[in-house]
XYZ file of C-alpha atoms in Angstrom:
720
model
C 20.560 4.274 3.326
C 19.613 2.232 0.283
C 21.977 -0.692 -0.138
C 22.044 -3.015 -3.129
C 23.763 -6.341 -2.549
C 25.173 -7.524 -5.873
C 26.323 -11.105 -6.229
C 26.724 -13.807 -8.860
C 24.915 -17.030 -8.257
C 22.477 -18.417 -10.811
C 22.015 -15.836 -13.548
C 23.724 -16.228 -16.901
C 22.019 -13.175 -18.358
C 24.710 -12.040 -20.766
C 24.620 -11.450 -24.508
C 26.807 -14.493 -25.180
C 28.262 -17.215 -22.995
C 31.906 -17.782 -23.836
C 35.301 -17.602 -22.228
C 36.184 -18.794 -18.772
C 33.115 -19.299 -16.554
C 33.166 -18.215 -12.929
C 33.363 -21.057 -10.400
C 33.476 -18.801 -7.353
C 30.110 -18.053 -5.751
C 28.610 -16.961 -2.473
C 26.053 -19.277 -0.938
C 22.470 -18.064 -0.715
C 22.612 -18.494 3.048
C 25.513 -16.052 3.326
C 23.785 -13.536 1.062
C 20.677 -13.773 3.219
C 22.486 -13.203 6.530
C 24.329 -10.209 5.060
C 20.985 -8.776 3.950
C 19.460 -9.314 7.381
C 22.494 -7.773 9.086
C 22.165 -4.628 6.975
C 18.417 -4.420 7.570
C 19.018 -4.655 11.304
C 21.466 -1.794 10.815
C 18.544 0.342 9.635
C 19.231 0.155 5.898
C 16.855 -0.510 3.038
C 18.334 -3.519 1.282
C 17.676 -5.358 -1.960
C 19.651 -8.136 -3.650
C 20.550 -8.276 -7.339
C 22.325 -10.687 -9.644
C 25.331 -9.029 -11.260
C 24.336 -9.609 -14.887
C 23.534 -7.440 -17.905
C 20.307 -6.236 -16.290
C 22.090 -4.647 -13.348
C 22.127 -1.118 -14.793
C 18.361 -0.857 -15.243
C 17.808 -2.592 -11.889
C 20.000 -0.065 -10.072
C 18.424 2.865 -11.919
C 15.077 1.726 -10.599
C 16.319 1.056 -7.053
C 18.620 4.067 -6.759
C 17.185 7.133 -8.520
C 19.243 10.325 -8.683
C 19.642 11.989 -5.313
C 19.191 15.584 -4.250
C 21.995 17.645 -2.756
C 22.768 16.651 0.812
C 21.077 13.267 0.491
C 23.330 10.254 0.742
C 23.108 8.221 -2.459
C 22.577 4.512 -2.321
C 25.548 2.220 -1.947
C 26.381 -1.221 -3.338
C 27.605 -4.027 -1.105
C 29.671 -5.812 -3.727
C 29.841 -9.616 -3.481
C 30.165 -10.111 -7.226
C 32.866 -12.421 -8.566
C 31.669 -11.975 -12.163
C 29.951 -14.381 -14.558
C 32.694 -15.151 -17.035
C 35.879 -13.982 -18.684
C 39.161 -12.643 -17.372
C 39.482 -10.057 -14.596
C 35.916 -10.950 -13.646
C 36.217 -9.253 -10.232
C 36.393 -5.942 -12.104
C 33.118 -6.231 -14.008
C 30.636 -4.924 -11.447
C 32.999 -2.309 -9.926
C 33.665 -1.035 -13.448
C 29.955 -0.661 -14.132
C 29.440 1.071 -10.792
C 32.255 3.507 -11.550
C 30.562 4.355 -14.833
C 27.143 4.804 -13.177
C 28.517 6.891 -10.333
C 27.295 4.552 -7.599
C 29.438 4.154 -4.451
C 30.292 0.612 -3.428
C 32.035 -1.397 -0.742
C 35.418 -2.773 -1.732
C 38.337 -2.133 -4.006
C 38.378 -0.460 -7.404
C 38.526 -2.294 -10.765
C 42.256 -1.722 -11.174
C 43.041 -3.173 -7.749
C 40.922 -6.252 -8.413
C 42.604 -6.708 -11.796
C 46.082 -6.666 -10.215
C 45.143 -8.795 -7.192
C 43.452 -11.456 -9.310
C 46.566 -11.685 -11.505
C 49.068 -13.348 -9.170
C 52.027 -12.532 -11.424
C 51.200 -8.826 -11.510
C 50.740 -8.914 -7.751
C 54.168 -10.447 -7.224
C 55.765 -7.894 -9.546
C 54.232 -5.051 -7.510
C 55.387 -6.660 -4.272
C 58.934 -7.097 -5.589
C 59.010 -3.490 -6.785
C 57.994 -2.359 -3.291
C 60.635 -4.590 -1.689
C 58.066 -6.845 -0.035
C 58.981 -10.526 0.430
C 57.349 -13.059 -1.890
C 58.475 -16.529 -3.050
C 60.600 -16.811 -6.206
C 58.583 -17.665 -9.289
C 58.357 -18.178 -13.020
C 55.454 -18.407 -15.505
C 54.803 -21.334 -17.882
C 52.410 -20.660 -20.727
C 51.758 -24.282 -21.790
C 52.590 -27.806 -20.541
C 54.889 -28.210 -23.591
C 57.528 -25.832 -22.283
C 61.064 -26.702 -23.436
C 63.118 -24.253 -21.420
C 64.721 -25.313 -18.154
C 63.535 -23.733 -14.882
C 65.566 -20.955 -13.395
C 68.519 -22.177 -11.344
C 67.200 -20.677 -8.134
C 63.849 -22.511 -8.390
C 64.234 -25.846 -6.609
C 61.695 -28.603 -6.119
C 59.230 -28.914 -4.448
C 57.320 -26.155 -6.217
C 53.756 -24.885 -6.164
C 51.681 -24.588 -9.344
C 48.540 -22.470 -9.568
C 46.586 -20.628 -12.292
C 48.004 -17.200 -13.032
C 44.675 -15.416 -12.524
C 42.252 -17.493 -10.510
C 41.229 -17.450 -6.853
C 40.191 -19.743 -3.951
C 43.093 -22.137 -4.655
C 41.748 -23.476 -7.955
C 44.366 -25.833 -9.468
C 46.733 -25.461 -6.495
C 49.209 -28.358 -6.241
C 52.688 -29.240 -4.921
C 54.974 -30.768 -7.551
C 58.243 -32.568 -6.754
C 59.785 -33.149 -10.204
C 59.511 -32.203 -13.854
C 56.955 -34.929 -14.620
C 54.619 -33.708 -11.885
C 55.272 -30.131 -12.968
C 54.197 -30.826 -16.561
C 51.165 -32.719 -15.329
C 50.170 -29.850 -13.014
C 50.641 -27.277 -15.762
C 48.568 -29.416 -18.151
C 45.666 -29.654 -15.666
C 45.650 -25.892 -15.257
C 45.987 -25.279 -18.997
C 43.155 -27.716 -19.819
C 40.923 -26.338 -17.080
C 41.489 -22.618 -17.485
C 43.348 -22.173 -20.793
C 45.659 -19.992 -18.746
C 49.383 -19.657 -18.009
C 50.612 -21.282 -14.803
C 52.391 -19.532 -11.985
C 55.212 -21.703 -10.660
C 56.734 -20.575 -7.365
C 58.934 -22.039 -4.708
C 57.204 -23.958 -1.952
C 57.874 -22.463 1.466
C 57.826 -25.333 3.899
C 56.355 -23.918 7.078
C 53.202 -22.448 8.590
C 50.334 -20.764 6.731
C 49.048 -17.507 8.190
C 46.699 -14.871 6.844
C 45.948 -11.332 7.976
C 42.635 -9.579 7.361
C 42.532 -5.823 6.836
C 39.716 -3.413 7.627
C 39.449 0.310 6.936
C 41.323 2.832 4.824
C 42.899 5.755 6.640
C 43.907 4.230 8.880
C 43.717 0.603 7.822
C 43.566 -1.875 10.679
C 45.220 -5.296 10.592
C 43.129 -7.982 12.257
C 44.783 -10.637 14.442
C 46.630 -13.195 12.275
C 44.874 -16.510 11.640
C 46.883 -19.728 11.281
C 45.626 -22.589 9.144
C 46.821 -25.714 10.990
C 47.282 -28.836 8.843
C 46.985 -32.014 10.937
C 47.402 -34.386 7.982
C 48.334 -34.367 4.303
C 50.176 -31.671 2.412
C 50.459 -28.310 4.122
C 48.604 -26.306 1.496
C 45.091 -24.875 1.662
C 43.370 -26.369 -1.392
C 40.066 -25.597 -3.074
C 38.727 -28.888 -1.723
C 39.691 -27.798 1.794
C 37.807 -24.544 1.374
C 34.715 -26.333 0.041
C 34.905 -29.034 2.744
C 35.323 -31.907 0.263
C 38.993 -32.832 0.923
C 38.160 -35.372 3.628
C 40.439 -33.747 6.163
C 39.766 -31.269 8.926
C 41.732 -28.048 9.128
C 41.874 -25.908 12.220
C 41.794 -22.129 12.221
C 43.634 -20.607 15.159
C 43.270 -16.930 16.046
C 45.306 -15.221 17.232
C 47.920 -17.354 15.492
C 50.341 -18.891 18.024
C 53.345 -16.877 16.888
C 55.526 -14.501 18.857
C 54.686 -10.838 19.183
C 57.496 -9.735 16.886
C 56.323 -12.009 14.061
C 52.754 -10.938 14.650
C 53.658 -7.275 14.252
C 55.786 -8.095 11.233
C 53.050 -9.881 9.270
C 50.477 -7.240 10.230
C 52.735 -4.432 9.023
C 53.538 -6.325 5.811
C 49.824 -6.869 5.241
C 49.159 -3.130 5.623
C 52.025 -2.283 3.242
C 50.640 -4.792 0.714
C 47.123 -3.352 1.081
C 48.478 0.102 0.275
C 50.802 -1.076 -2.497
C 47.883 -2.591 -4.435
C 45.548 0.335 -3.662
C 42.947 -1.751 -1.838
C 39.887 -0.200 -0.223
C 37.794 -1.134 2.817
C 38.826 -4.775 3.271
C 41.203 -7.454 2.005
C 43.136 -10.493 3.178
C 46.850 -11.161 2.712
C 48.087 -14.777 2.783
C 51.554 -15.624 4.131
C 53.859 -18.602 4.601
C 56.330 -18.564 7.492
C 59.534 -20.559 6.989
C 61.285 -22.469 9.767
C 62.885 -19.217 10.989
C 59.490 -17.390 11.009
C 60.442 -15.315 7.975
C 57.175 -14.281 6.258
C 56.551 -14.581 2.519
C 53.517 -13.007 0.864
C 51.703 -15.574 -1.264
C 48.795 -13.556 -2.607
C 46.224 -10.866 -1.870
C 42.498 -11.545 -1.752
C 40.956 -8.185 -2.654
C 37.501 -9.632 -1.920
C 38.008 -11.350 1.421
C 35.261 -13.920 1.899
C 32.449 -13.034 4.278
C 31.420 -16.652 4.666
C 30.701 -17.329 8.332
C 33.342 -20.057 8.465
C 35.980 -17.940 6.742
C 39.131 -16.733 8.465
C 38.304 -13.048 7.840
C 35.047 -13.253 9.807
C 36.804 -15.438 12.411
C 39.500 -12.790 12.990
C 36.962 -9.933 13.158
C 35.122 -11.711 15.952
C 38.332 -11.683 18.004
C 38.297 -7.875 18.120
C 34.617 -7.696 19.105
C 33.031 -7.439 15.661
C 30.306 -10.041 15.488
C 28.845 -10.774 12.056
C 26.236 -8.008 12.076
C 28.706 -5.447 13.375
C 31.297 -6.431 10.764
C 28.867 -6.140 7.857
C 27.616 -2.736 9.002
C 31.171 -1.621 9.764
C 32.042 -2.190 6.109
C 29.188 0.141 5.137
C 30.453 2.795 7.555
C 33.997 2.501 6.202
C 32.908 2.812 2.565
C 30.560 5.711 3.409
C 33.371 7.565 5.160
C 35.623 7.031 2.133
C 33.035 8.400 -0.307
C 31.232 11.050 1.694
C 33.715 12.065 4.377
C 32.626 12.972 7.903
C 29.052 14.179 7.568
C 28.433 17.766 8.696
C 25.418 16.497 10.618
C 25.555 12.936 11.918
C 22.267 11.101 11.620
C 22.096 10.350 15.333
C 23.464 13.613 16.682
C 21.396 15.850 18.940
C 21.866 18.783 16.560
C 19.815 16.983 13.927
C 16.851 16.655 16.226
C 17.127 20.277 17.283
C 16.662 21.550 13.722
C 13.195 21.015 12.211
C 14.555 21.513 8.698
C 17.134 18.760 9.102
C 14.561 16.485 10.694
C 12.246 17.092 7.730
C 15.059 16.628 5.210
C 16.110 13.347 6.815
C 12.507 12.143 6.952
C 11.741 12.923 3.321
C 14.931 11.453 1.907
C 14.368 8.268 3.880
C 10.743 8.131 2.684
C 11.552 8.237 -1.048
C 10.413 4.667 -1.721
C 7.398 4.989 0.555
C 6.388 8.152 -1.287
C 6.487 6.297 -4.608
C 4.512 3.393 -3.151
C 1.859 5.766 -1.803
C 1.761 7.525 -5.171
C 1.206 4.126 -6.770
C -1.731 3.471 -4.432
C -3.267 6.884 -5.181
C -2.788 6.408 -8.929
C -4.399 2.979 -8.954
C -7.655 4.384 -7.529
C -9.723 5.375 -10.590
C -11.624 8.626 -10.012
C -12.764 10.025 -13.318
C -14.763 13.247 -13.267
C -17.998 11.380 -13.821
C -17.290 8.569 -11.340
C -18.896 9.244 -7.921
C -17.687 5.897 -6.532
C -14.057 6.626 -7.367
C -14.328 10.192 -6.045
C -15.852 8.840 -2.829
C -13.002 6.329 -2.443
C -10.438 9.102 -2.797
C -12.191 11.260 -0.210
C -12.375 8.427 2.335
C -8.674 7.791 1.978
C -7.862 11.490 2.237
C -9.987 11.745 5.377
C -7.856 9.021 6.956
C -4.613 10.738 5.879
C -5.656 14.118 7.297
C -6.937 12.484 10.466
C -3.468 10.949 10.952
C -2.022 14.429 10.496
C -4.425 15.756 13.168
C -6.121 18.055 10.661
C -9.878 18.693 10.763
C -12.447 19.495 8.119
C -13.274 23.188 7.630
C -17.039 22.963 7.238
C -17.447 26.547 5.943
C -15.397 25.606 2.876
C -16.686 22.085 2.327
C -19.839 21.167 0.419
C -19.158 17.386 0.447
C -20.027 17.203 -3.260
C -17.293 18.973 -5.203
C -15.170 20.682 -2.540
C -13.572 19.638 0.748
C -11.169 21.621 2.947
C -8.988 20.452 5.835
C -7.000 22.695 8.184
C -4.479 22.464 11.017
C -5.357 23.326 14.616
C -4.322 26.933 13.909
C -6.649 27.112 10.902
C -5.485 28.607 7.609
C -6.726 32.191 7.955
C -3.771 34.398 7.117
C -1.763 31.293 6.257
C -1.138 28.959 3.321
C -3.808 27.075 1.382
C -2.725 24.205 -0.872
C -5.094 23.260 -3.704
C -5.323 19.782 -5.241
C -7.788 18.140 -7.601
C -8.791 14.498 -7.142
C -10.652 13.905 -10.394
C -9.038 12.777 -13.616
C -10.640 14.750 -16.492
C -12.597 11.882 -18.046
C -16.329 11.273 -18.062
C -15.835 7.594 -17.325
C -17.561 6.273 -20.428
C -15.616 3.355 -21.840
C -11.932 2.607 -21.559
C -9.919 1.289 -18.657
C -7.783 2.961 -15.992
C -4.086 3.209 -16.852
C -2.139 1.487 -14.034
C 0.960 2.845 -12.325
C 4.316 1.852 -13.716
C 7.859 2.907 -12.929
C 10.789 3.687 -15.201
C 14.199 5.002 -14.143
C 13.352 8.657 -14.897
C 9.556 8.734 -15.164
C 6.561 7.468 -13.200
C 3.460 6.666 -15.262
C -0.214 6.265 -14.456
C -3.638 7.723 -15.073
C -3.940 11.159 -13.519
C -0.474 10.886 -11.985
C 0.478 14.398 -13.092
C -2.871 16.178 -13.100
C -3.850 14.934 -9.636
C -1.958 12.179 -7.829
C 1.562 13.620 -7.607
C 0.184 16.805 -6.066
C -1.622 14.777 -3.418
C 1.508 12.760 -2.624
C 3.660 15.900 -2.284
C 1.191 17.596 0.047
C 0.758 14.534 2.292
C 4.517 13.968 2.525
C 5.260 17.639 3.236
C 2.657 17.739 6.005
C 3.958 14.437 7.393
C 7.483 15.893 7.519
C 6.155 18.904 9.438
C 4.439 16.574 11.892
C 7.633 14.537 12.414
C 9.501 17.813 13.027
C 6.856 18.821 15.586
C 5.848 21.912 13.620
C 2.476 21.154 12.019
C 0.501 22.311 15.040
C 2.282 25.705 14.877
C 1.419 26.389 11.239
C -1.631 28.007 9.671
C -2.253 25.555 6.853
C -5.174 24.337 4.804
C -5.714 21.878 1.966
C -8.530 22.477 -0.526
C -9.610 19.384 -2.457
C -11.956 19.591 -5.432
C -13.404 17.015 -7.807
C -14.597 18.829 -10.928
C -11.434 19.809 -12.773
C -12.835 17.927 -15.760
C -15.836 20.269 -15.714
C -13.842 23.460 -15.408
C -14.532 23.770 -11.659
C -18.139 24.517 -12.502
C -19.334 23.596 -9.010
C -16.284 24.097 -6.759
C -15.004 27.474 -7.972
C -17.234 29.495 -5.614
C -15.994 27.553 -2.593
C -12.365 28.018 -3.649
C -12.868 31.771 -4.024
C -14.207 31.939 -0.461
C -11.421 29.796 0.994
C -8.562 31.508 -0.836
C -9.872 34.942 0.190
C -9.334 33.866 3.800
C -5.748 32.683 3.201
C -2.665 34.837 2.815
C -1.283 32.735 -0.026
C -2.334 29.825 -2.245
C -0.236 27.058 -3.778
C -1.761 25.191 -6.718
C -0.377 21.638 -6.882
C -0.839 21.100 -10.613
C 2.273 19.986 -12.546
C 5.125 22.346 -13.271
C 7.924 22.115 -15.823
C 11.278 20.359 -15.952
C 14.215 21.779 -14.010
C 12.027 22.778 -11.095
C 10.028 25.455 -12.908
C 6.767 26.638 -11.365
C 4.030 28.532 -13.199
C 3.752 32.252 -12.500
C 1.459 32.952 -15.463
C -1.090 30.831 -17.273
C -3.862 31.280 -19.758
C -7.544 31.338 -19.027
C -10.121 29.444 -21.043
C -13.738 29.527 -22.142
C -15.720 26.638 -23.503
C -18.815 26.954 -25.709
C -21.459 24.503 -26.854
C -22.889 25.064 -30.333
C -26.000 23.285 -31.600
C -26.808 23.527 -35.323
C -30.121 22.186 -36.650
C -30.936 21.920 -40.325
C -33.412 20.293 -42.718
C -33.795 16.571 -43.399
C -32.068 15.908 -46.704
C -31.404 12.810 -48.743
C -27.892 12.026 -49.833
C -27.376 13.348 -53.360
C -30.485 15.562 -53.320
C -30.296 18.749 -55.411
C -30.978 21.683 -53.072
C -29.652 25.164 -52.422
C -29.968 24.764 -48.634
C -26.934 23.096 -47.078
C -27.277 20.305 -44.546
C -26.315 21.033 -40.923
C -22.900 19.353 -41.150
C -21.807 21.091 -44.345
C -22.993 24.407 -42.975
C -21.046 23.979 -39.735
C -17.880 22.788 -41.467
C -17.853 25.936 -43.537
C -18.084 27.980 -40.349
C -15.353 25.965 -38.568
C -12.649 27.419 -40.783
C -13.799 30.923 -39.825
C -13.681 29.891 -36.150
C -10.029 28.878 -36.525
C -9.234 32.234 -38.120
C -10.422 34.066 -35.005
C -7.176 32.895 -33.364
C -4.355 35.416 -32.986
C -1.369 33.412 -31.687
C 0.906 36.438 -31.350
C -1.628 37.969 -28.960
C -2.086 34.621 -27.177
C -5.663 34.156 -28.389
C -6.468 30.694 -29.706
C -9.871 29.339 -30.667
C -10.474 25.809 -31.945
C -13.229 23.260 -32.456
C -12.592 20.455 -29.959
C -15.265 17.921 -30.835
C -18.175 17.460 -33.233
C -21.123 15.044 -33.009
C -23.871 14.649 -35.582
C -27.319 13.090 -35.738
C -29.078 11.712 -38.803
C -31.715 9.216 -39.857
C -30.917 6.170 -41.960
C -29.295 7.273 -45.209
C -30.163 10.941 -44.728
C -27.528 13.630 -44.230
C -26.951 14.975 -40.701
C -29.757 17.242 -39.554
C -28.229 18.132 -36.169
C -24.637 18.925 -35.194
C -23.315 19.484 -31.672
C -19.850 20.994 -31.314
C -17.595 22.212 -28.556
C -15.408 25.252 -29.161
C -12.473 26.071 -26.879
C -10.908 29.496 -26.384
C -7.607 30.069 -24.535
C -6.372 33.541 -23.707
C -4.200 35.702 -21.474
C -5.945 39.052 -21.967
C -9.591 39.208 -20.904
C -10.456 42.079 -23.279
C -9.093 40.186 -26.278
C -10.966 37.107 -25.118
C -14.204 39.082 -25.054
C -13.571 40.314 -28.594
C -13.049 36.720 -29.749
C -16.234 35.622 -27.979
C -18.222 38.459 -29.572
C -16.910 37.399 -33.001
C -18.007 33.800 -32.319
C -21.533 34.831 -31.278
C -21.801 37.211 -34.218
C -20.877 34.439 -36.621
C -23.823 32.284 -35.521
C -26.342 34.977 -34.533
C -28.402 35.233 -37.739
C -27.933 32.282 -40.093
C -28.542 33.363 -43.685
C -30.277 30.067 -44.508
C -33.898 30.027 -43.352
C -33.843 26.327 -42.487
C -30.699 26.538 -40.317
C -31.052 27.253 -36.567
C -28.147 27.826 -34.201
C -28.024 27.798 -30.394
C -24.810 28.773 -28.608
C -24.046 28.616 -24.900
C -20.988 29.323 -22.766
C -20.339 26.179 -20.688
C -17.453 27.361 -18.514
C -14.975 30.156 -18.005
C -11.647 29.930 -16.242
C -9.768 33.181 -15.606
C -6.091 33.582 -16.546
C -3.235 34.266 -14.151
C -0.989 37.175 -15.093
C 2.408 37.913 -13.650
C 2.109 40.388 -10.817
C 3.523 41.326 -7.444
C 1.511 38.563 -5.776
C 3.306 35.885 -7.816
C 6.749 37.529 -7.736
C 6.859 37.630 -3.913
C 6.315 33.888 -3.670
C 8.691 33.010 -6.498
C 11.476 35.086 -4.930
C 11.043 33.303 -1.608
C 11.041 29.939 -3.376
C 14.176 30.888 -5.289
C 16.046 31.639 -2.050
C 14.958 28.322 -0.493
C 15.926 26.427 -3.660
C 19.414 27.936 -3.623
C 19.826 27.035 0.052
C 18.892 23.398 -0.567
C 20.499 23.238 -4.026
C 17.227 22.407 -5.749
C 16.488 23.353 -9.379
C 14.061 26.253 -9.698
C 12.646 28.618 -12.284
C 9.421 30.029 -13.666
C 7.460 29.356 -16.832
C 4.205 30.414 -18.466
C 1.563 27.701 -18.741
C -0.893 27.077 -21.542
C -3.458 25.240 -19.427
C -5.871 26.981 -17.066
C -5.629 26.106 -13.382
C -7.583 26.637 -10.201
C -5.363 29.669 -9.633
C -7.641 31.704 -11.857
C -10.291 31.573 -9.127
C -8.021 33.052 -6.448
C -8.783 36.709 -5.617
C -6.245 39.353 -6.560
C -5.699 40.126 -2.875
C -4.193 36.682 -2.213
C -0.634 35.748 -3.162
C -0.474 32.803 -5.547
C 1.819 30.335 -7.274
C 0.776 27.557 -9.657
C 2.496 24.493 -11.092
C 4.013 23.369 -7.800
C 3.664 19.693 -8.665
C 6.433 17.628 -10.324
C 7.164 18.196 -14.008
C 4.903 16.226 -16.321
C 4.794 14.842 -19.823
C 1.928 13.761 -22.118
C -0.820 15.089 -19.840
C -4.318 13.604 -20.323
C -3.021 10.735 -22.471
C -2.328 7.057 -21.676
C 1.361 8.045 -21.405
C 0.848 10.691 -18.720
C 3.857 10.730 -16.401
C 5.858 12.792 -13.927
C 9.600 13.209 -13.583
C 10.654 10.764 -10.907
C 13.394 12.898 -9.364
C 11.121 15.927 -9.050
C 8.657 14.066 -6.832
C 11.079 14.265 -3.892
C 12.409 17.681 -4.935
C 8.930 19.254 -4.918
C 7.959 17.613 -1.626
C 11.170 18.954 -0.081
C 10.719 22.456 -1.527
C 7.123 22.575 -0.300
C 8.179 21.412 3.167
C 10.921 24.016 3.506
C 8.601 26.739 2.221
C 5.955 25.845 4.802
C 8.570 25.731 7.580
C 9.737 29.232 6.618
C 6.161 30.539 6.636
């Protein structure tokens, strides 16, 4: 499980610094040993300062989960940066974000940190607590209540760790104590009777049921019998002894443990807490206060008591995670270490993939940061070498009959892929590699960015992770699977299309790993395309010359408007000029124009009509000095909805419902490799994660869909 440890130590990253600053902090050493304990417990752990950046930090560390996957959890050590009710700040944010966390809720922390509110709750529940009053300022003029007799204890109304704690014996000392607290905290003072006796505390662990740890006595060998802030920080100059179990009789032990449990429930605590008591000379217990965030410092009494019941530090820390997980998620239908998990390949694969989320993103980052533009043989070669290593690790071999080692490579399992499933992925980013720089990987809470991340890299990552999950589940050797890799997407599959036709004819079904659409939509229909090169040559003409023969550029521009009018959007026929280059000498007008015209279509007959109109337009130029040469550069067939797509989409829909994954279908505007797959082979396109801003510097994929698509692909292959 992903666990974020949130604490307050050094950061003051807030919009403004004002109000009461926090003086309560965990040491870095304690934070580090908690982190190591959780890592040894098998968790993925990261530490964060609990400041204004925590929301974006957690969004990055804990992306949205899929159904059945345990979300991340926060191990809350945060005492807040400033202000009142500071214990509530991080829990309040976590409640808003929907992130589970260890420890009590904001309302419990607010009550427990306010000692007066705590005492009022205790009194309402009939639980024993010393008599008290509240003084707002040191200039009070009212007499104390008759039943409050010196000596008394003064302490801040809403502070912790014994800040400002002091015994006062008369009115002068009382006013002085109240003044110190008022000057230090600008806060009212709680004044309560001093119970002369022994100090005992009881730690609590769990929820239903909650367990009371053995009582711990704080033994005072010298000085006043109160546990001051200086004692807790080790600066008082005296040594205090912690004794556990406290040397009190069994009846008193049971009494304070039961009172601690009642107090825990009365305040609505969760997971852990500590209740502090004083015992008078007759062993009558009085509840002093409740620490809703019992310290996990190694020298603290809570840790000391846990050790007495066999919970060493690592066990205690991981026990808190178990307790919070049980509270949020309940008993899991399948325990992670149960034999039933390892008997079910689907659950093994699910567990593997959900635990590999971060690794999948890191591998995607590595793939994305390898530049492999269409015209870059070095980058293409680097990608192939890395893929060879990945498929070797998966015990897949190269299918030589469907590999030309130039533009197409195919790997297959030991069973081969004849009559099975062939996955198709491109490794080139459509770019000729002339000028510019690769766009590096970057991560945002909802989107992952990088050059070619949608058009190529995410598909690779999904395939590798799905096959890895099958291997972990012990099923890859039983499956008829192949992976077809090609490197000329940027050239319309001019050189690899023949090899793909041969390979896909051998398979029963083909999955094209190009990007899909948001909400889990795959592509069951997409347009085809044709690309044409037009060369126009005209006379050499001076700028401003009077002539009836147009120059090449003017002539072509006049034709370009006619080209646009060939489009019939309602019939899904679109023709457009994509690029224009001209040549000229010195100050002369252009004498040569090269243009690329792009046609997208769904109906082949309508596409042929549009092509005939284009050729007819340029066949016999009316101007004697104008020459035109036109050539079809590439053609990519469309994919139309049919029985071969509907069978696969129906199966995917059933799997998606079972695993509670989003799913749907959409028509795509861009051509894909699916157009090369024979009609006899079942086919689905757009199986990669949803994308945005394809072929631009802002190309990205939806972060949550990376895991969703890898999981859907895995379950589909397992069902095959």
